[in-house]
Amino acid sequence: MTPIDKAECKNNHKGRQGRVMAHHSITQKSFAETKTTGKAWRGRKLLLALAAVLLGVAPAGASPWGGKYFPNVPLVTQDGEEVRFFDDLIEDKVVAINFIYTTCPDTCPLETAQLLKVQSLLGDRLGKDIFFYSITIDPETDTPQVLKEYKDRFGANWTFLSGKKEDIVQLRRKLGLYVEEIQDGSNNHNVSMIIGNQATGRWMRRSPMENPYVLADQLGNWLTDWKSPQHGDDYSNAPQLRNMSSGEQLFRTRCATCHSVNGREAGSALGPDLLGVTDRREMNWLLSWLQAPDRMLAAKDPIAMELYEAYGQVAMPNMRLNRQEAGDLLDYLKSETQRIEGTASVRTPRSMQVKSMQVKSMQVKPMQVKPIQAKPMKAKPAKSMQAKTVTNPVDRTKDVVAVMNAWVREADQHARMNAGYMTLVNVGEQDLRLMKVESDAFDSVEVHEMATVDGLMEMRELENLVIPANDRTRLAPGGKHLMMAGPHKPLRDGQRVELLLTFDTGLTQTVSVQVVAM
């Protein structure tokens, strides 16, 4: 195909006829330019040209797509060097060209991350006989310095370019990557990329989400007619394909660019390894994160901000997943975790076990007992509750509230956030407010709640927590909870954490909380 799309080709080559396109491969010059007369000869030439295109045969002599077609506009690299598009960047080269902008919240980071995988597969060929170029469509914002920071953040080894907006639009038109219908004044743009060999005139539009092995093969072999030696295996040895779940398909097409799910996170990873993530994170939080990560970052969700800072401030893009797709993806991650860890049966998360035990504890009715006589709270609980019910080790007659089912998650050793849960029982005649929670084990402890906003769950901090008179307030997974930031050391199952609760009355209470593995 030509580097431009069909509609643009009609406008730019009006009067030419017989243009042949097949599988996006570039044809010879228009047959209308041939002065040979005679219908039979023209028909024979048409068939020969079509066969050449279908067979991938390069035309003899110089490519028709040369300096007279491509604008030789000036551009500026991330290092401030001025270059010419045709003379310096693509002439006689195998190239991959995409258009991005550094403030893009979704597809541009994915394009860049995908090219990183192709970069790894090509190895030292990149920059020698294969060249990548990422050109900004927002040159006013994306100065050379901004592009350099973006390039370094991702660890890219190719050239990022800026220039005059009108020159960049002209390039997009000539390369067939400019769509008139979506030009609404924003940075909406065609997310396709183009790869090609200028010397042979062979060009192809590709999706940036293409399998990186396919892209690497097309750049390294197909565009050069497989001049490098091939050492392929026989098709008879190919493994049998299996059916993939919708969740696995989503992971491979939307997530695998930045994430792994094998417990072996690469040092250059743009996102965390997701093995066991359904046990480490709240399900409601995960569903909201998958559906609208940009909104959670804008709301300064603490876990989202922690991930953003931990992975080079590369924001997770909004993949436009609906709730069903997000659920399918989480189901796949859970099943893959079980497969890798060798657990055949589905385990009930510990958080669900705690929740069921908390329901049992609600049958206890100590509401009419005066604070100084909180004897019912010493009653021996059912055996199933003993493992989870944590009582304050200090004198119970001095407690401000009764504390039940207090526990903290055992988090990953690298995690900078954790969560804690408990039930606070106020056996007094007046409402109490929990104003502050402190712990020597964390930099800070805040009370947060999960709230539904526009159909999505968002996390927000509470200034205080009300414990009604003769009633109880529960901190539990999926609802209100303690958000514990900056653990001073990894916490292991069975250890205990001391929390200091401060109430609006000025009274304080120390609570010993057990660490529980998920």
Short mmCIF file of C-alpha atoms in Angstrom, two decimals:
data_model
loop_
_atom_site.label_atom_id
_atom_site.label_comp_id
_atom_site.label_asym_id
_atom_site.label_seq_id
_atom_site.Cartn_x
_atom_site.Cartn_y
_atom_site.Cartn_z
CA MET A 1 0.00 0.00 0.00
CA THR A 2 1.01 3.57 -0.24
CA PRO A 3 1.94 5.31 2.98
CA ILE A 4 -1.33 7.22 2.69
CA ASP A 5 -4.87 5.95 2.90
CA LYS A 6 -7.20 5.50 -0.01
CA ALA A 7 -9.15 8.74 0.37
CA GLU A 8 -6.02 10.87 0.66
CA CYS A 9 -4.45 9.09 -2.26
CA LYS A 10 -7.38 10.11 -4.47
CA ASN A 11 -6.94 13.73 -3.46
CA ASN A 12 -3.18 13.84 -3.83
CA HIS A 13 -2.95 11.79 -7.01
CA LYS A 14 -6.01 12.97 -8.89
CA GLY A 15 -5.92 11.86 -12.46
CA ARG A 16 -3.87 8.72 -11.83
CA GLN A 17 -5.65 5.48 -12.52
CA GLY A 18 -5.11 1.81 -12.11
CA ARG A 19 -3.59 2.15 -8.66
CA VAL A 20 -3.13 -1.33 -7.24
CA MET A 21 -3.19 -1.98 -3.48
CA ALA A 22 -2.92 -5.38 -1.80
CA HIS A 23 -2.30 -6.09 1.90
CA HIS A 24 -1.06 -2.52 2.34
CA SER A 25 1.96 -3.04 0.02
CA ILE A 26 3.12 -0.19 -2.21
CA THR A 27 2.65 -0.67 -5.94
CA GLN A 28 4.59 0.67 -8.90
CA LYS A 29 3.87 4.05 -10.43
CA SER A 30 0.33 4.57 -11.56
CA PHE A 31 -0.43 2.61 -14.71
CA ALA A 32 -2.13 5.71 -16.11
CA GLU A 33 1.36 7.26 -16.49
CA THR A 34 2.38 4.52 -18.93
CA LYS A 35 2.26 5.82 -22.50
CA THR A 36 2.06 2.34 -24.03
CA THR A 37 -1.16 1.88 -25.92
CA GLY A 38 -3.22 -1.20 -26.53
CA LYS A 39 -5.70 -2.80 -24.17
CA ALA A 40 -4.00 -6.21 -24.25
CA TRP A 41 -0.60 -4.83 -23.26
CA ARG A 42 -2.12 -2.68 -20.51
CA GLY A 43 -3.99 -5.68 -19.17
CA ARG A 44 -0.84 -7.82 -19.17
CA LYS A 45 1.13 -5.10 -17.37
CA LEU A 46 -1.61 -4.75 -14.78
CA LEU A 47 -1.49 -8.48 -14.04
CA LEU A 48 2.30 -8.46 -13.81
CA ALA A 49 2.28 -5.51 -11.42
CA LEU A 50 -0.43 -7.07 -9.29
CA ALA A 51 1.55 -10.31 -9.11
CA ALA A 52 4.65 -8.36 -8.07
CA VAL A 53 2.72 -6.74 -5.23
CA LEU A 54 1.16 -9.96 -4.01
CA LEU A 55 4.51 -11.74 -4.10
CA GLY A 56 6.27 -8.88 -2.32
CA VAL A 57 8.71 -8.29 -5.19
CA ALA A 58 10.43 -4.92 -4.93
CA PRO A 59 10.42 -2.73 -8.06
CA ALA A 60 13.61 -2.39 -10.03
CA GLY A 61 15.53 0.81 -9.57
CA ALA A 62 14.78 3.53 -7.07
CA SER A 63 11.60 3.47 -4.98
CA PRO A 64 8.80 5.68 -6.31
CA TRP A 65 8.26 6.81 -2.73
CA GLY A 66 11.30 9.02 -2.43
CA GLY A 67 12.22 12.62 -1.86
CA LYS A 68 9.59 13.84 -4.31
CA TYR A 69 6.83 12.22 -2.27
CA PHE A 70 7.94 12.53 1.36
CA PRO A 71 8.17 16.08 2.76
CA ASN A 72 11.76 16.80 3.71
CA VAL A 73 10.60 18.96 6.62
CA PRO A 74 12.92 19.94 9.48
CA LEU A 75 12.42 18.21 12.84
CA VAL A 76 14.22 18.46 16.18
CA THR A 77 15.38 15.44 18.20
CA GLN A 78 15.09 15.04 21.96
CA ASP A 79 18.72 16.22 22.13
CA GLY A 80 17.99 19.45 20.26
CA GLU A 81 19.60 18.35 16.98
CA GLU A 82 17.86 19.54 13.79
CA VAL A 83 17.30 16.83 11.17
CA ARG A 84 15.46 16.47 7.88
CA PHE A 85 12.70 13.88 7.66
CA PHE A 86 13.70 12.31 4.35
CA ASP A 87 17.42 13.02 4.07
CA ASP A 88 18.37 12.14 7.66
CA LEU A 89 15.66 9.83 8.97
CA ILE A 90 14.21 7.51 6.33
CA GLU A 91 16.23 7.56 3.12
CA ASP A 92 17.39 3.98 2.28
CA LYS A 93 16.39 2.82 5.79
CA VAL A 94 14.03 0.34 7.41
CA VAL A 95 11.93 2.36 9.81
CA ALA A 96 9.00 2.27 12.25
CA ILE A 97 7.22 5.59 12.76
CA ASN A 98 4.48 6.42 15.23
CA PHE A 99 2.89 9.65 16.46
CA ILE A 100 2.43 10.29 20.18
CA TYR A 101 2.15 13.04 22.77
CA THR A 102 3.67 12.80 26.21
CA THR A 103 0.54 13.85 28.14
CA CYS A 104 -1.56 11.12 26.51
CA PRO A 105 -3.41 9.24 29.28
CA ASP A 106 -3.92 5.91 27.54
CA THR A 107 -2.70 4.62 24.15
CA CYS A 108 0.59 6.50 23.73
CA PRO A 109 2.27 4.95 26.80
CA LEU A 110 1.13 1.54 25.58
CA GLU A 111 2.56 2.18 22.11
CA THR A 112 5.88 3.16 23.66
CA ALA A 113 5.87 0.16 25.99
CA GLN A 114 5.11 -2.15 23.06
CA LEU A 115 7.99 -0.76 21.03
CA LEU A 116 10.24 -1.39 24.03
CA LYS A 117 9.54 -5.10 23.62
CA VAL A 118 10.32 -4.92 19.92
CA GLN A 119 13.49 -3.00 20.82
CA SER A 120 14.53 -5.85 23.11
CA LEU A 121 13.88 -8.45 20.40
CA LEU A 122 15.86 -6.56 17.74
CA GLY A 123 18.83 -6.05 20.05
CA ASP A 124 21.80 -4.22 18.52
CA ARG A 125 20.11 -4.04 15.11
CA LEU A 126 18.10 -1.09 16.38
CA GLY A 127 19.92 2.08 15.37
CA LYS A 128 22.13 0.22 12.87
CA ASP A 129 19.91 -1.17 10.15
CA ILE A 130 16.46 -0.62 11.72
CA PHE A 131 15.31 2.75 13.06
CA PHE A 132 12.40 3.83 15.27
CA TYR A 133 10.97 7.36 15.32
CA SER A 134 8.30 8.70 17.68
CA ILE A 135 7.03 12.10 16.54
CA THR A 136 4.92 14.28 18.82
CA ILE A 137 1.61 15.70 17.63
CA ASP A 138 1.73 18.31 20.41
CA PRO A 139 4.97 20.21 19.72
CA GLU A 140 3.96 23.17 21.88
CA THR A 141 3.99 20.99 24.99
CA ASP A 142 6.52 18.38 23.94
CA THR A 143 9.74 20.36 23.77
CA PRO A 144 13.00 18.46 23.21
CA GLN A 145 13.59 18.44 26.97
CA VAL A 146 10.12 16.99 27.65
CA LEU A 147 10.66 14.33 24.98
CA LYS A 148 14.04 13.43 26.46
CA GLU A 149 12.50 12.99 29.92
CA TYR A 150 9.75 10.83 28.40
CA LYS A 151 12.31 8.76 26.47
CA ASP A 152 14.48 8.24 29.56
CA ARG A 153 11.49 7.38 31.73
CA PHE A 154 10.63 4.44 29.48
CA GLY A 155 14.22 3.45 28.73
CA ALA A 156 13.73 3.85 24.97
CA ASN A 157 16.77 3.67 22.68
CA TRP A 158 15.24 5.34 19.66
CA THR A 159 14.70 8.92 18.48
CA PHE A 160 11.87 11.19 19.63
CA LEU A 161 11.11 14.22 17.50
CA SER A 162 9.26 17.52 17.55
CA GLY A 163 8.83 20.28 14.99
CA LYS A 164 6.34 22.76 13.58
CA LYS A 165 2.75 21.63 13.97
CA GLU A 166 1.92 22.22 10.29
CA ASP A 167 4.95 20.16 9.20
CA ILE A 168 3.93 17.29 11.48
CA VAL A 169 0.37 17.36 10.14
CA GLN A 170 1.78 17.19 6.61
CA LEU A 171 3.85 14.14 7.55
CA ARG A 172 0.84 12.43 9.08
CA ARG A 173 -1.13 13.03 5.89
CA LYS A 174 1.62 11.67 3.65
CA LEU A 175 2.05 8.59 5.84
CA GLY A 176 -1.69 7.92 5.88
CA LEU A 177 -1.95 8.43 9.64
CA TYR A 178 -4.14 11.56 9.66
CA VAL A 179 -7.89 11.10 10.02
CA GLU A 180 -9.88 14.21 9.18
CA GLU A 181 -13.04 13.04 10.94
CA ILE A 182 -11.49 13.01 14.43
CA GLN A 183 -9.70 16.35 14.26
CA ASP A 184 -11.77 18.22 16.85
CA GLY A 185 -9.10 20.49 18.28
CA SER A 186 -7.98 17.89 20.81
CA ASN A 187 -5.09 15.46 20.47
CA ASN A 188 -7.27 12.67 19.12
CA HIS A 189 -5.22 10.83 16.53
CA ASN A 190 -4.87 7.66 14.54
CA VAL A 191 -3.04 5.22 16.83
CA SER A 192 -1.70 3.13 13.94
CA MET A 193 1.99 3.16 13.20
CA ILE A 194 3.73 2.65 9.89
CA ILE A 195 6.72 0.49 9.12
CA GLY A 196 8.59 0.50 5.86
CA ASN A 197 11.72 0.11 3.77
CA GLN A 198 12.20 3.33 1.82
CA ALA A 199 14.77 1.77 -0.51
CA THR A 200 12.34 -0.88 -1.79
CA GLY A 201 9.14 1.12 -1.46
CA ARG A 202 7.53 -1.47 0.80
CA TRP A 203 5.35 0.08 3.51
CA MET A 204 2.76 -1.28 5.89
CA ARG A 205 0.41 0.19 8.46
CA ARG A 206 0.43 -1.77 11.70
CA SER A 207 -1.34 -1.66 15.04
CA PRO A 208 0.96 -0.70 17.90
CA MET A 209 -0.72 -3.47 19.90
CA GLU A 210 0.53 -6.10 17.44
CA ASN A 211 2.40 -9.04 18.88
CA PRO A 212 5.97 -7.72 19.39
CA TYR A 213 7.46 -10.88 17.87
CA VAL A 214 5.44 -10.30 14.70
CA LEU A 215 6.51 -6.66 14.52
CA ALA A 216 10.16 -7.58 15.08
CA ASP A 217 9.96 -10.22 12.35
CA GLN A 218 8.34 -7.82 9.89
CA LEU A 219 10.95 -5.15 10.56
CA GLY A 220 13.92 -7.49 10.67
CA ASN A 221 12.99 -9.91 7.90
CA TRP A 222 9.93 -9.19 5.79
CA LEU A 223 10.90 -5.64 4.85
CA THR A 224 14.33 -6.84 3.70
CA ASP A 225 13.17 -10.01 1.91
CA TRP A 226 14.66 -12.26 4.61
CA LYS A 227 18.24 -11.49 3.67
CA SER A 228 19.43 -12.61 7.08
CA PRO A 229 19.65 -16.42 7.46
CA GLN A 230 16.55 -18.10 8.80
CA HIS A 231 16.63 -21.10 11.11
CA GLY A 232 12.99 -22.00 11.51
CA ASP A 233 11.48 -25.23 12.77
CA ASP A 234 9.09 -27.44 10.84
CA TYR A 235 5.38 -26.70 11.19
CA SER A 236 4.80 -30.32 12.17
CA ASN A 237 6.51 -29.53 15.48
CA ALA A 238 4.22 -26.59 16.25
CA PRO A 239 2.32 -26.97 19.54
CA GLN A 240 -1.43 -27.38 19.49
CA LEU A 241 -3.29 -24.18 20.14
CA ARG A 242 -5.65 -24.00 23.10
CA ASN A 243 -8.71 -21.89 23.66
CA MET A 244 -8.11 -18.75 25.69
CA SER A 245 -10.59 -17.25 28.13
CA SER A 246 -11.76 -13.69 27.59
CA GLY A 247 -9.73 -12.69 30.64
CA GLU A 248 -6.52 -14.15 29.21
CA GLN A 249 -7.16 -12.45 25.87
CA LEU A 250 -7.58 -9.14 27.68
CA PHE A 251 -4.37 -9.68 29.63
CA ARG A 252 -2.37 -10.55 26.50
CA THR A 253 -3.71 -7.63 24.45
CA ARG A 254 -4.07 -4.95 27.13
CA CYS A 255 -1.80 -5.78 30.06
CA ALA A 256 1.15 -7.94 28.97
CA THR A 257 2.96 -4.93 27.53
CA CYS A 258 3.66 -3.60 31.05
CA HIS A 259 2.88 -6.50 33.40
CA SER A 260 3.84 -10.11 33.98
CA VAL A 261 1.97 -12.73 35.99
CA ASN A 262 4.69 -15.20 36.95
CA GLY A 263 6.16 -13.87 40.20
CA ARG A 264 9.36 -12.75 38.46
CA GLU A 265 9.10 -9.03 37.88
CA ALA A 266 11.71 -7.71 35.46
CA GLY A 267 13.87 -4.82 36.60
CA SER A 268 12.75 -2.77 33.60
CA ALA A 269 9.04 -3.53 34.09
CA LEU A 270 6.65 -0.62 33.65
CA GLY A 271 4.18 -2.13 36.10
CA PRO A 272 4.08 -4.67 38.94
CA ASP A 273 3.93 -8.41 38.50
CA LEU A 274 0.31 -9.44 39.03
CA LEU A 275 0.76 -12.91 40.52
CA GLY A 276 -1.49 -13.01 43.60
CA VAL A 277 -2.85 -9.50 43.08
CA THR A 278 -6.42 -10.63 43.75
CA ASP A 279 -5.31 -11.68 47.24
CA ARG A 280 -3.22 -8.56 47.90
CA ARG A 281 -5.80 -5.95 46.90
CA GLU A 282 -9.46 -5.31 47.64
CA MET A 283 -11.69 -6.63 44.87
CA ASN A 284 -13.72 -3.40 44.65
CA TRP A 285 -10.51 -1.39 44.45
CA LEU A 286 -9.18 -3.61 41.66
CA LEU A 287 -12.39 -3.33 39.66
CA SER A 288 -12.35 0.46 39.95
CA TRP A 289 -8.65 0.66 39.11
CA LEU A 290 -9.07 -1.42 35.97
CA GLN A 291 -12.04 0.63 34.78
CA ALA A 292 -10.83 4.15 35.53
CA PRO A 293 -7.17 4.44 36.65
CA ASP A 294 -7.00 8.03 35.41
CA ARG A 295 -9.82 9.05 37.74
CA MET A 296 -8.23 7.32 40.71
CA LEU A 297 -4.92 9.06 40.03
CA ALA A 298 -6.71 12.40 39.70
CA ALA A 299 -8.39 11.73 43.05
CA LYS A 300 -4.96 10.99 44.61
CA ASP A 301 -5.92 7.48 45.64
CA PRO A 302 -3.00 6.48 47.90
CA ILE A 303 -2.40 3.05 46.38
CA ALA A 304 -2.66 4.44 42.86
CA MET A 305 -0.19 7.20 43.72
CA GLU A 306 2.19 4.69 45.27
CA LEU A 307 2.21 2.64 42.07
CA TYR A 308 2.63 5.78 39.97
CA GLU A 309 5.73 6.82 41.91
CA ALA A 310 7.16 3.29 42.14
CA TYR A 311 7.15 2.78 38.37
CA GLY A 312 8.79 5.96 37.11
CA GLN A 313 5.59 8.05 37.07
CA VAL A 314 4.28 6.08 34.12
CA ALA A 315 0.52 6.34 34.52
CA MET A 316 -1.60 3.27 33.90
CA PRO A 317 -3.71 4.07 30.83
CA ASN A 318 -7.48 3.87 30.82
CA MET A 319 -8.17 0.72 28.80
CA ARG A 320 -11.92 1.47 28.54
CA LEU A 321 -12.82 -1.81 30.24
CA ASN A 322 -16.37 -2.32 31.42
CA ARG A 323 -17.16 -4.09 34.68
CA GLN A 324 -17.63 -7.48 33.00
CA GLU A 325 -14.27 -7.25 31.24
CA ALA A 326 -12.55 -6.12 34.44
CA GLY A 327 -14.07 -9.08 36.26
CA ASP A 328 -12.98 -11.51 33.52
CA LEU A 329 -9.45 -10.16 33.73
CA LEU A 330 -9.33 -10.59 37.51
CA ASP A 331 -10.71 -14.13 37.18
CA TYR A 332 -7.84 -14.94 34.83
CA LEU A 333 -5.24 -13.46 37.18
CA LYS A 334 -6.67 -15.48 40.06
CA SER A 335 -6.73 -18.74 38.09
CA GLU A 336 -3.23 -18.13 36.74
CA THR A 337 -1.97 -17.53 40.28
CA GLN A 338 -3.52 -20.82 41.40
CA ARG A 339 -1.99 -22.65 38.41
CA ILE A 340 1.51 -21.30 39.04
CA GLU A 341 1.36 -21.82 42.78
CA GLY A 342 0.04 -25.34 42.24
CA THR A 343 -3.26 -24.88 44.04
CA ALA A 344 -5.90 -26.88 42.26
CA SER A 345 -8.89 -25.83 44.33
CA VAL A 346 -10.22 -22.32 44.76
CA ARG A 347 -9.37 -21.01 48.19
CA THR A 348 -11.69 -18.75 50.11
CA PRO A 349 -9.83 -15.48 50.74
CA ARG A 350 -9.01 -14.89 54.37
CA SER A 351 -10.88 -11.59 54.21
CA MET A 352 -14.10 -13.51 53.46
CA GLN A 353 -13.46 -15.78 56.43
CA VAL A 354 -13.01 -12.80 58.70
CA LYS A 355 -16.19 -11.22 57.38
CA SER A 356 -18.22 -14.34 58.16
CA MET A 357 -16.82 -14.43 61.69
CA GLN A 358 -17.69 -10.81 62.20
CA VAL A 359 -21.30 -11.61 61.42
CA LYS A 360 -21.25 -14.18 64.21
CA SER A 361 -19.82 -11.65 66.60
CA MET A 362 -22.78 -9.35 65.89
CA GLN A 363 -25.00 -11.83 67.79
CA VAL A 364 -23.28 -10.80 71.02
CA LYS A 365 -25.31 -8.03 72.66
CA PRO A 366 -23.19 -6.19 75.23
CA MET A 367 -24.89 -2.88 74.46
CA GLN A 368 -26.49 -2.35 77.88
CA VAL A 369 -23.28 -2.92 79.83
CA LYS A 370 -21.68 0.17 81.39
CA PRO A 371 -18.16 1.02 80.17
CA ILE A 372 -16.46 0.12 83.45
CA GLN A 373 -18.25 -3.24 83.52
CA ALA A 374 -17.48 -4.42 80.00
CA LYS A 375 -17.44 -8.03 81.28
CA PRO A 376 -19.28 -9.60 78.33
CA MET A 377 -16.34 -8.75 76.09
CA LYS A 378 -14.19 -11.14 78.18
CA ALA A 379 -16.48 -14.04 77.54
CA LYS A 380 -14.74 -16.85 75.73
CA PRO A 381 -15.69 -16.62 72.06
CA ALA A 382 -16.52 -19.48 69.79
CA LYS A 383 -13.51 -21.52 68.68
CA SER A 384 -13.77 -20.21 65.11
CA MET A 385 -13.35 -16.66 66.39
CA GLN A 386 -10.36 -17.19 68.64
CA ALA A 387 -7.88 -17.01 65.78
CA LYS A 388 -9.15 -13.63 64.64
CA THR A 389 -10.56 -11.86 67.70
CA VAL A 390 -7.83 -9.65 69.16
CA THR A 391 -8.35 -8.01 72.52
CA ASN A 392 -6.50 -5.11 74.04
CA PRO A 393 -3.76 -6.45 76.36
CA VAL A 394 -4.17 -3.57 78.83
CA ASP A 395 -6.73 -3.37 81.62
CA ARG A 396 -10.16 -3.71 79.93
CA THR A 397 -11.87 -1.50 82.53
CA LYS A 398 -9.93 1.48 81.10
CA ASP A 399 -10.94 0.90 77.49
CA VAL A 400 -12.85 3.65 75.69
CA VAL A 401 -14.39 1.13 73.29
CA ALA A 402 -14.44 -2.61 72.95
CA VAL A 403 -12.35 -3.84 70.01
CA MET A 404 -13.23 -7.00 68.10
CA ASN A 405 -11.80 -8.83 65.08
CA ALA A 406 -8.81 -6.51 64.69
CA TRP A 407 -6.32 -7.57 62.03
CA VAL A 408 -3.81 -6.20 59.49
CA ARG A 409 -2.99 -7.73 56.13
CA GLU A 410 0.35 -9.37 55.55
CA ALA A 411 1.52 -7.26 52.59
CA ASP A 412 4.17 -7.87 49.98
CA GLN A 413 7.63 -6.95 51.29
CA HIS A 414 7.92 -4.15 48.69
CA ALA A 415 4.45 -2.70 49.31
CA ARG A 416 4.31 0.81 50.74
CA MET A 417 0.64 0.59 51.67
CA ASN A 418 -1.30 -1.77 53.90
CA ALA A 419 -4.81 -2.06 55.30
CA GLY A 420 -6.22 -2.77 58.75
CA TYR A 421 -9.68 -3.77 59.97
CA MET A 422 -11.57 -4.00 63.26
CA THR A 423 -14.98 -3.59 64.87
CA LEU A 424 -15.30 -0.81 67.49
CA VAL A 425 -18.12 -1.21 70.02
CA ASN A 426 -19.35 1.82 72.00
CA VAL A 427 -21.20 0.61 75.12
CA GLY A 428 -21.65 4.15 76.40
CA GLU A 429 -24.65 6.48 76.23
CA GLN A 430 -22.99 9.10 73.99
CA ASP A 431 -21.54 8.97 70.50
CA LEU A 432 -17.77 8.77 70.21
CA ARG A 433 -15.55 9.98 67.41
CA LEU A 434 -12.23 8.38 66.54
CA MET A 435 -10.06 11.38 65.60
CA LYS A 436 -6.63 9.87 65.00
CA VAL A 437 -4.80 6.54 64.70
CA GLU A 438 -1.03 6.25 65.16
CA SER A 439 1.47 3.40 65.05
CA ASP A 440 5.22 3.08 65.45
CA ALA A 441 5.12 0.47 62.67
CA PHE A 442 3.97 2.94 59.96
CA ASP A 443 4.70 6.48 58.83
CA SER A 444 0.99 7.30 58.96
CA VAL A 445 -2.38 5.67 59.55
CA GLU A 446 -5.60 7.17 58.18
CA VAL A 447 -9.24 6.10 58.19
CA HIS A 448 -10.52 5.66 54.63
CA GLU A 449 -13.76 4.54 53.05
CA MET A 450 -14.68 3.09 49.68
CA ALA A 451 -17.52 5.06 48.14
CA THR A 452 -19.37 4.63 44.84
CA VAL A 453 -19.04 7.68 42.57
CA ASP A 454 -20.61 7.54 39.10
CA GLY A 455 -20.75 3.77 39.29
CA LEU A 456 -17.09 3.36 40.28
CA MET A 457 -15.50 2.81 43.67
CA GLU A 458 -13.30 5.61 44.97
CA MET A 459 -11.24 5.76 48.15
CA ARG A 460 -11.29 8.86 50.35
CA GLU A 461 -10.04 9.84 53.78
CA LEU A 462 -12.42 10.46 56.68
CA GLU A 463 -11.67 13.30 59.09
CA ASN A 464 -13.16 11.28 61.95
CA LEU A 465 -15.02 8.04 62.49
CA VAL A 466 -18.30 8.04 64.44
CA ILE A 467 -19.03 5.15 66.82
CA PRO A 468 -22.71 5.62 67.81
CA ALA A 469 -23.83 5.18 71.42
CA ASN A 470 -24.81 1.60 72.26
CA ASP A 471 -23.76 0.52 68.80
CA ARG A 472 -20.74 -0.46 66.79
CA THR A 473 -18.78 0.68 63.74
CA ARG A 474 -17.06 -1.86 61.57
CA LEU A 475 -13.89 -1.41 59.52
CA ALA A 476 -13.97 -4.20 56.96
CA PRO A 477 -12.76 -5.10 53.45
CA GLY A 478 -14.74 -3.24 50.80
CA GLY A 479 -15.84 -0.47 53.18
CA LYS A 480 -14.26 1.72 55.83
CA HIS A 481 -10.74 0.63 56.75
CA LEU A 482 -7.39 1.79 58.09
CA MET A 483 -4.97 2.89 55.36
CA MET A 484 -1.44 2.32 56.67
CA ALA A 485 1.32 4.04 54.71
CA GLY A 486 5.07 3.55 54.85
CA PRO A 487 5.66 0.36 56.86
CA HIS A 488 8.97 0.53 58.72
CA LYS A 489 9.64 -3.17 58.10
CA PRO A 490 7.87 -6.09 56.42
CA LEU A 491 5.12 -7.60 58.58
CA ARG A 492 4.71 -11.36 58.71
CA ASP A 493 1.75 -13.58 59.51
CA GLY A 494 1.29 -13.94 63.26
CA GLN A 495 3.15 -10.76 64.25
CA ARG A 496 1.37 -7.97 66.10
CA VAL A 497 1.13 -4.23 65.53
CA GLU A 498 0.36 -1.65 68.21
CA LEU A 499 -2.16 1.07 67.32
CA LEU A 500 -2.90 4.16 69.43
CA LEU A 501 -6.50 5.39 69.06
CA THR A 502 -7.34 8.98 70.02
CA PHE A 503 -10.97 9.97 70.57
CA ASP A 504 -12.81 13.32 70.61
CA THR A 505 -13.06 13.06 74.40
CA GLY A 506 -9.26 13.32 74.61
CA LEU A 507 -8.99 9.73 75.81
CA THR A 508 -6.65 7.30 74.10
CA GLN A 509 -6.58 3.53 73.81
CA THR A 510 -3.82 1.14 72.70
CA VAL A 511 -4.84 -1.84 70.60
CA SER A 512 -2.69 -4.83 69.67
CA VAL A 513 -3.54 -6.01 66.15
CA GLN A 514 -2.59 -9.35 64.61
CA VAL A 515 -1.00 -9.62 61.15
CA VAL A 516 -2.89 -12.10 58.98
CA ALA A 517 -1.69 -13.66 55.71
CA MET A 518 -4.10 -13.53 52.78
#
